[in-house]
Short mmCIF file of C-alpha atoms and ligand atoms in Angstrom, two decimals:
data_model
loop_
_atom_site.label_atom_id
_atom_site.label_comp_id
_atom_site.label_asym_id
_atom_site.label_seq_id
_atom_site.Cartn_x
_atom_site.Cartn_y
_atom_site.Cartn_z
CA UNK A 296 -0.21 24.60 10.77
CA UNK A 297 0.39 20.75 10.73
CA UNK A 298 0.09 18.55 13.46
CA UNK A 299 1.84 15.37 13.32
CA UNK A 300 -0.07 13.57 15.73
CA UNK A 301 -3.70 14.42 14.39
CA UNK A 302 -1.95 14.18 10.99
CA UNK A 303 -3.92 17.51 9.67
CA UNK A 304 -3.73 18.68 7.53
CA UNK A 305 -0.81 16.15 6.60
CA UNK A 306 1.34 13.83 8.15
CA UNK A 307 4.83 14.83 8.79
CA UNK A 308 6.39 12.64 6.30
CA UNK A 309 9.74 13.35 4.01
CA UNK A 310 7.29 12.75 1.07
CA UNK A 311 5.11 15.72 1.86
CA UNK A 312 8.49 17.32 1.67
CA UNK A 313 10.06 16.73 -1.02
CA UNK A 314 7.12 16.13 -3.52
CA UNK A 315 7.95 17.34 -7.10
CA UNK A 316 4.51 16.86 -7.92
CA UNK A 317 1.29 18.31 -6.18
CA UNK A 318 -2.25 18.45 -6.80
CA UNK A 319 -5.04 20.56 -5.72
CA UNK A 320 -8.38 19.08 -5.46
CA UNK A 321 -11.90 20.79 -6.11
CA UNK A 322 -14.43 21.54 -3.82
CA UNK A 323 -17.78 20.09 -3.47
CA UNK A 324 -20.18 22.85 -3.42
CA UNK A 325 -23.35 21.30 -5.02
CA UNK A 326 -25.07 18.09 -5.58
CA UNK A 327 -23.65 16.19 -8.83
CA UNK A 328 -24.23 12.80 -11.04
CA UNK A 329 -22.00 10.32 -12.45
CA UNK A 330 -21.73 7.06 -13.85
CA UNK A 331 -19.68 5.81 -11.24
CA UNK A 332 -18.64 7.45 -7.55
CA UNK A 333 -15.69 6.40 -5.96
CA UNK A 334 -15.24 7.02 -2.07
CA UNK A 335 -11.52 7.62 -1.06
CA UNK A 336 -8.71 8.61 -3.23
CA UNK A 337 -5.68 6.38 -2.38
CA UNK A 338 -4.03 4.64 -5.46
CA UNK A 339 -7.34 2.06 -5.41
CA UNK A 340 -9.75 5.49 -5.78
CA UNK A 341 -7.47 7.08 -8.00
CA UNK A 342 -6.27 4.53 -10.26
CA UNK A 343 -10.01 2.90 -10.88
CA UNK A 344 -10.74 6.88 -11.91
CA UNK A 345 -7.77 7.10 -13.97
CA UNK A 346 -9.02 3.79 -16.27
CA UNK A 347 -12.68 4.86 -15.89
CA UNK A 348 -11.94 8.29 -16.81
CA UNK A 349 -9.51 6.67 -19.74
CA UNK A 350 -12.41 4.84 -21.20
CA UNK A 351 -14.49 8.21 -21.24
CA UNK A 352 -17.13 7.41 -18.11
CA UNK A 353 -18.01 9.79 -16.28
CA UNK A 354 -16.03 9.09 -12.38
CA UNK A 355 -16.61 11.19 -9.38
CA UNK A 356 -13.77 10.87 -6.48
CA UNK A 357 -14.87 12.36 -3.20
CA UNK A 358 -11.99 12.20 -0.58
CA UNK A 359 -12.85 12.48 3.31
CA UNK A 360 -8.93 14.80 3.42
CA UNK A 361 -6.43 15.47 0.19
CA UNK A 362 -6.11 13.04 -2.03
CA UNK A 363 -2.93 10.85 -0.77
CA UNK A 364 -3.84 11.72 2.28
CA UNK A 365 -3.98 7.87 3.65
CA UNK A 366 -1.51 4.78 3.32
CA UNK A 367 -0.70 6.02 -0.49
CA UNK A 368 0.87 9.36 0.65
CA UNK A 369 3.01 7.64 3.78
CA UNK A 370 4.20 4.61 2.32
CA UNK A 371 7.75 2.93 2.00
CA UNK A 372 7.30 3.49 -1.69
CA UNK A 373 8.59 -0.13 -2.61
CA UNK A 374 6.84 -1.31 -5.87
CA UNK A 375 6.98 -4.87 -5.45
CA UNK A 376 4.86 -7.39 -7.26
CA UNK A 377 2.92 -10.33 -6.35
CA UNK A 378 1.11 -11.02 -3.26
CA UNK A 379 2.02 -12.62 -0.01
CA UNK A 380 1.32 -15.91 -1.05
CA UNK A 381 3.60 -17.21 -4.08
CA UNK A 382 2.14 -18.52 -7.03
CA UNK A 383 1.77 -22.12 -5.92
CA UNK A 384 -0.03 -21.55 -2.81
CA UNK A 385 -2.68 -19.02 -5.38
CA UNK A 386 -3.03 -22.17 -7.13
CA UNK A 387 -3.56 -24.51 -3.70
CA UNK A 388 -5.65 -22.32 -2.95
CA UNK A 389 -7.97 -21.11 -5.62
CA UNK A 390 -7.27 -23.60 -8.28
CA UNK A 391 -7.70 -22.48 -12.09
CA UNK A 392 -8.08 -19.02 -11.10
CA UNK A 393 -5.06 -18.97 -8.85
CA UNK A 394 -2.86 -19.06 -12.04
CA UNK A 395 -4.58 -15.94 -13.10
CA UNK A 396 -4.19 -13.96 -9.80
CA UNK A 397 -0.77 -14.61 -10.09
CA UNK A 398 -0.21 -13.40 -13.07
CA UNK A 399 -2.14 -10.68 -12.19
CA UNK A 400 -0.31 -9.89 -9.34
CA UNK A 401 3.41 -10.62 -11.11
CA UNK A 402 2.00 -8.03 -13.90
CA UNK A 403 1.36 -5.44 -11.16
CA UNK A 404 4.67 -3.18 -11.08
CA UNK A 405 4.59 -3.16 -15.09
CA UNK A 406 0.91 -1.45 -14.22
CA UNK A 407 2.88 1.26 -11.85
CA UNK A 408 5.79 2.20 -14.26
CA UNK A 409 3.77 2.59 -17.54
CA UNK A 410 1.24 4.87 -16.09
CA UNK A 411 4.63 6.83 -14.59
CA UNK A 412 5.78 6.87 -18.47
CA UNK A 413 2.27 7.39 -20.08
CA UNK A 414 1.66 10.48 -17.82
CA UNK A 415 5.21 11.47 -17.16
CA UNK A 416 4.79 11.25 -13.57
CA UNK A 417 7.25 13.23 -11.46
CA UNK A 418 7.65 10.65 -8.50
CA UNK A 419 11.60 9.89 -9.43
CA UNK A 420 11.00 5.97 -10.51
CA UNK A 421 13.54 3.83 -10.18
CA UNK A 422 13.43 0.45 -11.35
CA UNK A 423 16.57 -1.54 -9.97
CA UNK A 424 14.91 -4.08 -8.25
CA UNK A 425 12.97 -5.67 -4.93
CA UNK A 426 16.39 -7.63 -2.86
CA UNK A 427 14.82 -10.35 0.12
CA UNK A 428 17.37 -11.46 2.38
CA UNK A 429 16.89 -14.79 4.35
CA UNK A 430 18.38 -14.09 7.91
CA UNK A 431 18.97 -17.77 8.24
CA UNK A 432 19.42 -21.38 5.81
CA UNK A 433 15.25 -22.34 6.38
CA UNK A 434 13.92 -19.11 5.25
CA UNK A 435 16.29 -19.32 2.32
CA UNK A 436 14.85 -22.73 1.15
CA UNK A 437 11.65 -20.56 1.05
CA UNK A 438 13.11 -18.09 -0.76
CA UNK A 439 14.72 -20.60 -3.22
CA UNK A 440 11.21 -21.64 -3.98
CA UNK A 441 9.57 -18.56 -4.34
CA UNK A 442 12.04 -17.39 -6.71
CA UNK A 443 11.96 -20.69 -8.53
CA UNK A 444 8.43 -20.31 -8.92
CA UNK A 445 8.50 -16.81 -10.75
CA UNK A 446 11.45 -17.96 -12.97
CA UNK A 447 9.73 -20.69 -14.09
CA UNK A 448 6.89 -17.70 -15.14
CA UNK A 449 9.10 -16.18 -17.03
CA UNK A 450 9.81 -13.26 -14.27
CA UNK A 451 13.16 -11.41 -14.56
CA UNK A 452 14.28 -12.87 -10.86
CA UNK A 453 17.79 -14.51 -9.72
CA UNK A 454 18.74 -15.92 -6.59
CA UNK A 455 22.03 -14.08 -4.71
CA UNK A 456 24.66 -15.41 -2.53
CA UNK A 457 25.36 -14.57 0.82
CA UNK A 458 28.12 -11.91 -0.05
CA UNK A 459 26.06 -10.48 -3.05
CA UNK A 460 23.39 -9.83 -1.16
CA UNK A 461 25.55 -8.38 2.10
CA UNK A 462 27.35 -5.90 -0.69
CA UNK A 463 24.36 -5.15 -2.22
CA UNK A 464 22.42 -3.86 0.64
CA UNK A 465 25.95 -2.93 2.84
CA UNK A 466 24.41 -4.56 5.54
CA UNK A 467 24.38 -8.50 6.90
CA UNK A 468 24.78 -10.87 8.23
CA UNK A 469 22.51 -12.87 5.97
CA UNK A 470 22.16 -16.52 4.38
CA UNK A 471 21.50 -15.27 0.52
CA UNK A 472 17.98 -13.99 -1.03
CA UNK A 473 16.82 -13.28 -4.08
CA UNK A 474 16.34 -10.02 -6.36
CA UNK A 475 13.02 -9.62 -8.37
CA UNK A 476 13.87 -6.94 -10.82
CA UNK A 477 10.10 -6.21 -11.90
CA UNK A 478 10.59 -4.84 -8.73
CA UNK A 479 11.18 -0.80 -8.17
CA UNK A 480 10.47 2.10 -5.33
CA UNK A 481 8.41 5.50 -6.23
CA UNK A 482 8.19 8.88 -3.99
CA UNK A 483 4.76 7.44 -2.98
CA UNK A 484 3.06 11.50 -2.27
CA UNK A 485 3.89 12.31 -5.71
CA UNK A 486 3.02 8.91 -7.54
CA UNK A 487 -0.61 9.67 -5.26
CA UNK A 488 -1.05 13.26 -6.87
CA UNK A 489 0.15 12.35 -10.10
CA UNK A 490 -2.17 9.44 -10.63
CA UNK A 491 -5.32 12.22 -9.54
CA UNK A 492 -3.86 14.60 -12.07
CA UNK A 493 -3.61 11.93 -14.96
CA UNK A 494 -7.39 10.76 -13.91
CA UNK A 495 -8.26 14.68 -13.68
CA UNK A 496 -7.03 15.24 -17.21
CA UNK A 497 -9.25 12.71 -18.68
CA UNK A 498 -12.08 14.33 -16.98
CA UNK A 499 -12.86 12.91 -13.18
CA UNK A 500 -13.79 14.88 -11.29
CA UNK A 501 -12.08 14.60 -7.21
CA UNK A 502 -12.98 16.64 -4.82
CA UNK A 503 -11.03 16.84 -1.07
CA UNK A 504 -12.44 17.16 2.04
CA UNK A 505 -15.91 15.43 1.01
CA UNK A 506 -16.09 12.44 3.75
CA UNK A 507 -19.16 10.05 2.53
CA UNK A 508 -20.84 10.02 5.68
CA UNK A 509 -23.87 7.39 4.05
CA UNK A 510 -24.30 5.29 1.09
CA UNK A 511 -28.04 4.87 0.01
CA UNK A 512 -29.33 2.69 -2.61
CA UNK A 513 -33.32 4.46 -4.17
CA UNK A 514 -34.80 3.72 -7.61
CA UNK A 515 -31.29 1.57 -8.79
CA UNK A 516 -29.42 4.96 -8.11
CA UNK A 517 -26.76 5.01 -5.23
CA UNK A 518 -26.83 8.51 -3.83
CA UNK A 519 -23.18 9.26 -1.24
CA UNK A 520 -24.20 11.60 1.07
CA UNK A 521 -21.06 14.14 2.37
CA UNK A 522 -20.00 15.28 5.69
CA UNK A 523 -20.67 19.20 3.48
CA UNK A 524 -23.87 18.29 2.52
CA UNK A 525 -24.26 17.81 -1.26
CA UNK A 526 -24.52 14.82 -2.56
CA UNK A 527 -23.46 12.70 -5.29
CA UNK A 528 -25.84 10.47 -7.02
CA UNK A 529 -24.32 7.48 -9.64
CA UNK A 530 -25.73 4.16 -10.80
CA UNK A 531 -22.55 2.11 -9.43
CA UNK A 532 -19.97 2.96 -6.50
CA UNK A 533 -16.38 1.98 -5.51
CA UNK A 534 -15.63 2.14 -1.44
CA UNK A 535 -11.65 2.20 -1.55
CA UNK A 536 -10.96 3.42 1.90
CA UNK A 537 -8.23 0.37 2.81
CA UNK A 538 -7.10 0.71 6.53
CA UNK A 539 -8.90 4.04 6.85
CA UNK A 540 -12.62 2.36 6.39
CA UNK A 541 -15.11 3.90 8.66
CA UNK A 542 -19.12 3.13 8.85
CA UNK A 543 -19.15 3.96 5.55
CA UNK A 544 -20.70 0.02 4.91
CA UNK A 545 -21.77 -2.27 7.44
CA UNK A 546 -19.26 -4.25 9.22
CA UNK A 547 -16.47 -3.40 6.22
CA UNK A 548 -13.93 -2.05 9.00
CA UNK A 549 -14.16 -5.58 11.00
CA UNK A 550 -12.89 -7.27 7.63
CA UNK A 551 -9.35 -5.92 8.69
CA UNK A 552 -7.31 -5.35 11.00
CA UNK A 553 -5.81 -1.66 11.09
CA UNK A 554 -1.58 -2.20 11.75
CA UNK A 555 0.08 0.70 11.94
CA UNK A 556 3.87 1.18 9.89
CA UNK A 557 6.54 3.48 11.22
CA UNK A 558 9.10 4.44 9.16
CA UNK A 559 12.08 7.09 9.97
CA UNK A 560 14.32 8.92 7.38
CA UNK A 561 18.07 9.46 8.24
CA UNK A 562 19.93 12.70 6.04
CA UNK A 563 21.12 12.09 2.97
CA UNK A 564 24.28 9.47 3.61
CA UNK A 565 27.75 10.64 3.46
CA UNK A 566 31.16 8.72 3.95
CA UNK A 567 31.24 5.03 3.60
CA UNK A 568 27.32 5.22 4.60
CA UNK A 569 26.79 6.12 0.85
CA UNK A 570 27.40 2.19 -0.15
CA UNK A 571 24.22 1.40 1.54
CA UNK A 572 21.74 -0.06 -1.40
CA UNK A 573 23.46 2.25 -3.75
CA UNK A 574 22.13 0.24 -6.29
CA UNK A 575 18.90 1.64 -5.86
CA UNK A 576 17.54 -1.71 -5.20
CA UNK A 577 14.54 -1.68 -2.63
CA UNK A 578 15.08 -4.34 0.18
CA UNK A 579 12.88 -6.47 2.87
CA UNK A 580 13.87 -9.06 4.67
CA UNK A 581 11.78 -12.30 5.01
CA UNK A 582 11.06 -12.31 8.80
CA UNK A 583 7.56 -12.52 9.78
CA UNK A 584 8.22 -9.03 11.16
CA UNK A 585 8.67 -7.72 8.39
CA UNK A 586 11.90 -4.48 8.00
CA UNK A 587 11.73 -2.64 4.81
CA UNK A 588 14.52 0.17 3.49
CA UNK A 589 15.14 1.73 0.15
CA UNK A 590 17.20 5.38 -0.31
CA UNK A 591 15.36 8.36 -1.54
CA UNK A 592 16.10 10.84 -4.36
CA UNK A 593 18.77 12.58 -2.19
CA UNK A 594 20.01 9.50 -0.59
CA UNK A 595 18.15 9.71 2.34
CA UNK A 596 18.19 6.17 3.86
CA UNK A 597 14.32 5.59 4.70
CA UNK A 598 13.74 2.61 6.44
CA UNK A 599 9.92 1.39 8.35
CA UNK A 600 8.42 -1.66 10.06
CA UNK A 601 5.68 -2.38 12.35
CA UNK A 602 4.59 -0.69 15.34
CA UNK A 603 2.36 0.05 18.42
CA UNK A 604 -1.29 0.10 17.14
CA UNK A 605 -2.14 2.79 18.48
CA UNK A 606 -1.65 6.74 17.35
CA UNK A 607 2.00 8.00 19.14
CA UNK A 608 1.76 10.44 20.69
CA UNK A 609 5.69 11.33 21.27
CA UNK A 610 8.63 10.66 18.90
CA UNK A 611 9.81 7.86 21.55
CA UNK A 612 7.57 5.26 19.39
CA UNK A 613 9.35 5.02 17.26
CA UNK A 614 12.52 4.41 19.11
CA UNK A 615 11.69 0.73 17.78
CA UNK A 616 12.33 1.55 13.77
CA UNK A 617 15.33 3.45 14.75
CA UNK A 618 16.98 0.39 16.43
CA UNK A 619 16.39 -2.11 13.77
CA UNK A 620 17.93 0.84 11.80
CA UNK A 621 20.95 1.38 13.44
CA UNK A 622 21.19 -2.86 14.22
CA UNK A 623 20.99 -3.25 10.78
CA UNK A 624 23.81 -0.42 9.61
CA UNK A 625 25.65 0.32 12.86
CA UNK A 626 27.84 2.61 10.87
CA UNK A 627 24.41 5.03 10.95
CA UNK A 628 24.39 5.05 14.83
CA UNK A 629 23.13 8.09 16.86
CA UNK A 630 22.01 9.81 13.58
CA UNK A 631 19.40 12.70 13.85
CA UNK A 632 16.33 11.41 12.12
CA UNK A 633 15.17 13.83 9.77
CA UNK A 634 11.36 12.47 9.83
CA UNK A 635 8.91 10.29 11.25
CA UNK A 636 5.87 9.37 10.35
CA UNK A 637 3.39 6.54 10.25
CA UNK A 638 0.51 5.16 8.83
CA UNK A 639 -2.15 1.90 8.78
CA UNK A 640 -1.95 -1.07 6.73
CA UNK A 641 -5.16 -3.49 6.32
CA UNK A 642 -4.08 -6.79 7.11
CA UNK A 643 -6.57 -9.37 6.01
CA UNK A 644 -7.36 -12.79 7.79
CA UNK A 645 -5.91 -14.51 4.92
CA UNK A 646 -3.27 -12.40 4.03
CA UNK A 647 -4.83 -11.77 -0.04
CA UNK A 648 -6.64 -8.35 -0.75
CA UNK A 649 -10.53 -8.39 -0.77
CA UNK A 650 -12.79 -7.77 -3.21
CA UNK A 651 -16.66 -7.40 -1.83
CA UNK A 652 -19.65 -7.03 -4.63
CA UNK A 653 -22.34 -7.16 -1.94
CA UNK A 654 -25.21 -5.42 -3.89
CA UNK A 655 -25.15 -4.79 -7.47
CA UNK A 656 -23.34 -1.46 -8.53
CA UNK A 657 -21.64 -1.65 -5.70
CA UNK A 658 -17.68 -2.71 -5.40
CA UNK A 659 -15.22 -2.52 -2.47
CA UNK A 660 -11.36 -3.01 -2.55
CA UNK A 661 -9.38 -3.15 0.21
CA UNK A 662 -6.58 -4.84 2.06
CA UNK A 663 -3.53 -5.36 0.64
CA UNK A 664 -1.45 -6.18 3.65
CA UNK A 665 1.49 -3.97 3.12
CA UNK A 666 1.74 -3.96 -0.49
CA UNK A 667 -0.27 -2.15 -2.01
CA UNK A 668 1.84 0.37 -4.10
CA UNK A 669 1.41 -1.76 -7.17
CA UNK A 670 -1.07 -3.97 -6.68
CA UNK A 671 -3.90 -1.18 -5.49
CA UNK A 672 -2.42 0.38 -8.48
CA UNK A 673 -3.48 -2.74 -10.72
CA UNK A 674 -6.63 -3.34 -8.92
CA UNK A 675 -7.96 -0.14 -9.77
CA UNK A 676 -7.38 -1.00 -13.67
CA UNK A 677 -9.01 -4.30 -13.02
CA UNK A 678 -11.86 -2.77 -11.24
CA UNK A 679 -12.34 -0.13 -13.69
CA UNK A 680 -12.57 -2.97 -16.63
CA UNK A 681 -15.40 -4.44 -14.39
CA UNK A 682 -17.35 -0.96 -13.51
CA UNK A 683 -16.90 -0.03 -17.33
CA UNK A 684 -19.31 -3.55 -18.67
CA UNK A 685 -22.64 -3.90 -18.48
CA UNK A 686 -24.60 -7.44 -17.82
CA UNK A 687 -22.66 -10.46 -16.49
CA UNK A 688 -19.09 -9.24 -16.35
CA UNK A 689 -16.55 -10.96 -14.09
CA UNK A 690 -13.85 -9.48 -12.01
CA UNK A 691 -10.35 -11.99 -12.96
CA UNK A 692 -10.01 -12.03 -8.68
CA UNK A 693 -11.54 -13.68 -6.24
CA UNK A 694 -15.20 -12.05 -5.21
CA UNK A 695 -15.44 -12.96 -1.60
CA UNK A 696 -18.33 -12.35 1.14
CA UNK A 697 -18.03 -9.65 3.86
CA UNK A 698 -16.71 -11.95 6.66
CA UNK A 699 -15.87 -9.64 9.73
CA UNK A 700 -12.92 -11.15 12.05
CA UNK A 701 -14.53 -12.78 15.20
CA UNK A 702 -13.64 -10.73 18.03
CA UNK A 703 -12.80 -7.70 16.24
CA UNK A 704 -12.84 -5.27 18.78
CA UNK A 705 -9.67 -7.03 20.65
CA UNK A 706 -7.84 -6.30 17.57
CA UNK A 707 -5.04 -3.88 19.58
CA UNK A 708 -4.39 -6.91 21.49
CA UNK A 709 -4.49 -9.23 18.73
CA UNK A 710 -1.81 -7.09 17.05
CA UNK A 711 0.40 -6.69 19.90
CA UNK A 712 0.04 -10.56 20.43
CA UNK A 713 0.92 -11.50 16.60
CA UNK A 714 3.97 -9.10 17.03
CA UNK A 715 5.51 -10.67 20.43
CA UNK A 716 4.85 -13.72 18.39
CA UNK A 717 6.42 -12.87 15.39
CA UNK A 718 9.37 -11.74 16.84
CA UNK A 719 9.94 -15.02 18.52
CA UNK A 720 9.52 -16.91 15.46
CA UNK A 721 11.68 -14.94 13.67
CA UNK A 722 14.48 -14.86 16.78
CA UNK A 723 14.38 -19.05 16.59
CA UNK A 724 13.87 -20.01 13.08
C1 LIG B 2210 3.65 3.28 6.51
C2 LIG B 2210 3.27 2.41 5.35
C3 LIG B 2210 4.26 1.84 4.56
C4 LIG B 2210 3.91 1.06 3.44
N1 LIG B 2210 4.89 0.65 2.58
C5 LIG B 2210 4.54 0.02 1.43
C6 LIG B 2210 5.52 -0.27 0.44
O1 LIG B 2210 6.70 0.10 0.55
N2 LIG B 2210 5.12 -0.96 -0.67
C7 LIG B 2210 3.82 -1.34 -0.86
O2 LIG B 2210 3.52 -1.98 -1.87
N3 LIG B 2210 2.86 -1.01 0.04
C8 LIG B 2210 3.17 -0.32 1.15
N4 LIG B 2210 2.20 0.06 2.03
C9 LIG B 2210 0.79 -0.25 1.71
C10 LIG B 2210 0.21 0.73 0.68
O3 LIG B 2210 0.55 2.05 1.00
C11 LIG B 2210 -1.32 0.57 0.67
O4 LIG B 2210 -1.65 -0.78 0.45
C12 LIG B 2210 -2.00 1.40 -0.41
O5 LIG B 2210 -1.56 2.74 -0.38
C13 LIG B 2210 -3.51 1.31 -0.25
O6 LIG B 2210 -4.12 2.25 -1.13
P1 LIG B 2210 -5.66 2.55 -0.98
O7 LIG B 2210 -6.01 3.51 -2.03
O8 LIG B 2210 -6.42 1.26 -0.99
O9 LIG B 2210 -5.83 3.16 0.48
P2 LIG B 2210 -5.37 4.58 1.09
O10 LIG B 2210 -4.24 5.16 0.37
O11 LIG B 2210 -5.24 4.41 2.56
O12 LIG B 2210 -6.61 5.52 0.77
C14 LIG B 2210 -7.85 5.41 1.42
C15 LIG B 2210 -8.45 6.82 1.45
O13 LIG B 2210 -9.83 6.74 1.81
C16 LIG B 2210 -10.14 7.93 2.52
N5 LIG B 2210 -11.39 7.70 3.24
C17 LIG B 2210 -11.63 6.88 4.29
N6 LIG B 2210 -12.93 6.92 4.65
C18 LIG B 2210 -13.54 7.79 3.80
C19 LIG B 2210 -14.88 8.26 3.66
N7 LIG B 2210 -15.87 7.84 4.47
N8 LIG B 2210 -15.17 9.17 2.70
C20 LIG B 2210 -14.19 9.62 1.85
N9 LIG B 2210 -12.89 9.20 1.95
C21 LIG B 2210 -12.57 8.30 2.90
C22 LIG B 2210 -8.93 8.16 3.40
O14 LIG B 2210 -8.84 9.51 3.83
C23 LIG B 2210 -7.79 7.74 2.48
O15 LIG B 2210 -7.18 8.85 1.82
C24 LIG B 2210 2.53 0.81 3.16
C25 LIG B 2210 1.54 1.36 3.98
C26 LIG B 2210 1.90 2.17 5.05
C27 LIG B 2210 0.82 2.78 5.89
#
């Protein structure tokens, strides 16, 4: 039986509900070899397997639950590309190579929907676009800019007025946004096992409930040694655990900061509730704090945001999500929530993901601060181009150092601070 607040064997979400697709993985019963092991099988372990497997190498995926068992199976299911920092700030900030990131990241969603088409996914794509709203006139000059930026890159983006953007999402007030259609939403669960039964058809092999409890490095081999026992032995070695990261590498976990996401979903809407982003557009707005809702496949209006740190305990946590909710479309007060569920985020000290290489044959992804349906996705591809050469390759991203945050272990307080904060920036600006 499930148990929503241990979140075994799965988290109460509407996705494990209503997933079209669904995947089974293998057990791990012996010792085996590859050419490359990957540890955790969110859309970072599973895509990088996919591309591997594509290329014909051999990829092993061991999975401490299910695959989609972490952020990949909870998510909002927004497929939004680009980073948090807009091109010109890649560029201030990394020079030459910033260009490239950015088209990287702009490229990202394209990533998400062809591998939906190439493998005919079942995770009900929709690809009407991303809408940000600017609560006020100085976060629209930001907005302005960011979508000036990605026109000028050739992205398929438009600024809206006030009333386009109030009709589009039924919802307001608001000063104007932008729409980025590259932008779409996914059922996330079923994107998860679709992606691990695309990589399993080329011939990776993913086992579930094989926690690497120790990475070891002998004779140029690594050798991850599972919670079961056997062990898997491969020349190189992905750690894609994101927000989930254990001991699994020396001080990898105090590279983040774990946030946890709430999100609630209302019944399908009926009445005048139906106009709500019946566009199928996704939507955020652009407060620091951030609010994110989309519909579902059976108009379900599923909306999330950030939280207490900590695991609830009680279905009064999320009394937070439910108020922006029913601020946001009063129309939708005292509904009976059909789910809620949660689920952690890695949030980075600078806000970009984080690629480590800290021994040879050895690569860790991780971090994408809340949006990672697409560009975990597109990592993985990149990653797999990397783990697939021999000799000098490069990875096309910035390679950084482990750098744990100072202070780690106050990090429940530094999250509770940055959201007491947040919410007074956004309640002034
Ligand atoms: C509630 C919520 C809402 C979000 N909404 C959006 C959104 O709308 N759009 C968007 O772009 N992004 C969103 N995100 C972020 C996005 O889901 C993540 O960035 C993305 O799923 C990260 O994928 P991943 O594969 O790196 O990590 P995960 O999917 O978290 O996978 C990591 C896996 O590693 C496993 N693992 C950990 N340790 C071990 C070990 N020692 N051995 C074996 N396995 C291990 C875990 O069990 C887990 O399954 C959201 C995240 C959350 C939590």
């Amino acid at each position: 039986m499930s148990d929503p607040y241990t979140e075994k064997p799965w988290p109460p979400s509407l996705w494990k509900a209503t997933s079209t697709e669904n995947f089974t993985s293998a057990t791990l019963d012996g010792p085996c070899d590859a050419e490359v092991v990957i540890v955790g099988a969110g859309y970072t372990g599973l895509s990088t397997a996919l591309h591997l497997a594509e290329k014909g190498i051999s990829t092993v995926v061991l999975e401490a639950e299910q695959p989609g068992w972490g952020a990949s199976g909870r998510n909002g299911g927004q497929v939004i590309p680009g980073l948090k920092h807009d091109p010109g700030e890649l560029i201030r900030r990394l020079g030459a190579l910033g260009e490239e990131v950015a088209r990287f990241a702009g490229e990202a969603a394209d990533v998400v929907f062809d591998l939906i088409q190439k493998y005919d996914i079942q995770c009900d794509p929709v690809r009407q676009g991303w809408i940000q709203s600017a609560p006020s006139e100085s976060v629209l000059r930001l907005v302005r800019k960011r979508c000036e930026e990605w026109a000028q890159r050739g992205a398929d983006v438009a600024l809206l007025s006030k009333a386009e953007v109030e009709q589009r999402i039924g919802s307001g007030p608001s000063a104007g946004g932008w729409i980025d259609r590259r932008a779409g939403s996914v059922q996330p669960l079923a994107y998860a096992f679709g992606l691990a039964r695309a990589a399993r058809s080329k011939g990776a092999r993913i086992f579930g409930q094989a926690r690497v409890e120790r990475l070891e490095k002998r004779d140029g081999q690594w050798y991850a040694h599972t919670c079961n026992g056997p062990t898997v032995k491969a020349p190189k070695v992905l750690i894609a655990t994101n927000a989930y990261t254990d001991d699994i590498w020396p001080g990898l976990h105090k590279t983040i900061l774990g946030a946890q996401s709430f999100l609630v979903a209302t019944p399908p809407l009926r009445g005048d509730a139906r106009r709500i982003l019946q566009g199928g557009e996704v939507t955020s707005d652009s407060r620091r704090l951030l609010i994110y809702c989309r519909r579902d496949r059976d108009g379900r209006l599923v909306l999330g945001g950030r939280g207490p740190t900590r695991t609830p305990t009680d279905t009064s946590q999320w009394a937070h999500v439910e108020k922006a909710l029913e601020l946001m479309f009063p129309g939708l007060k005292g509904t009976d929530y059909e789910y809620r569920w949660q689920g952690r985020i890695a949030i980075t000290a600078d806000f970009m993901p984080h690629v480590h290489v800290p021994e040879p044959g050895l690569v860790i992804a991780l971090g994408y601060n809340g949006r990672g349906v697409a560009m975990a996705t597109a990592m993985g591809k990149l990653i797999a181009s990397f783990l697939a050469t021999e000799g000098n390759a490069q990875i096309a991203f910035p390679v950084t150092p482990i750098k744990t945050i100072p202070f780690h272990e106050l990090q429940h307080f530094y999250m509770m601070a940055g959201i007491m904060w947040y919410r007074l920036l956004d309640a002034i600006s």
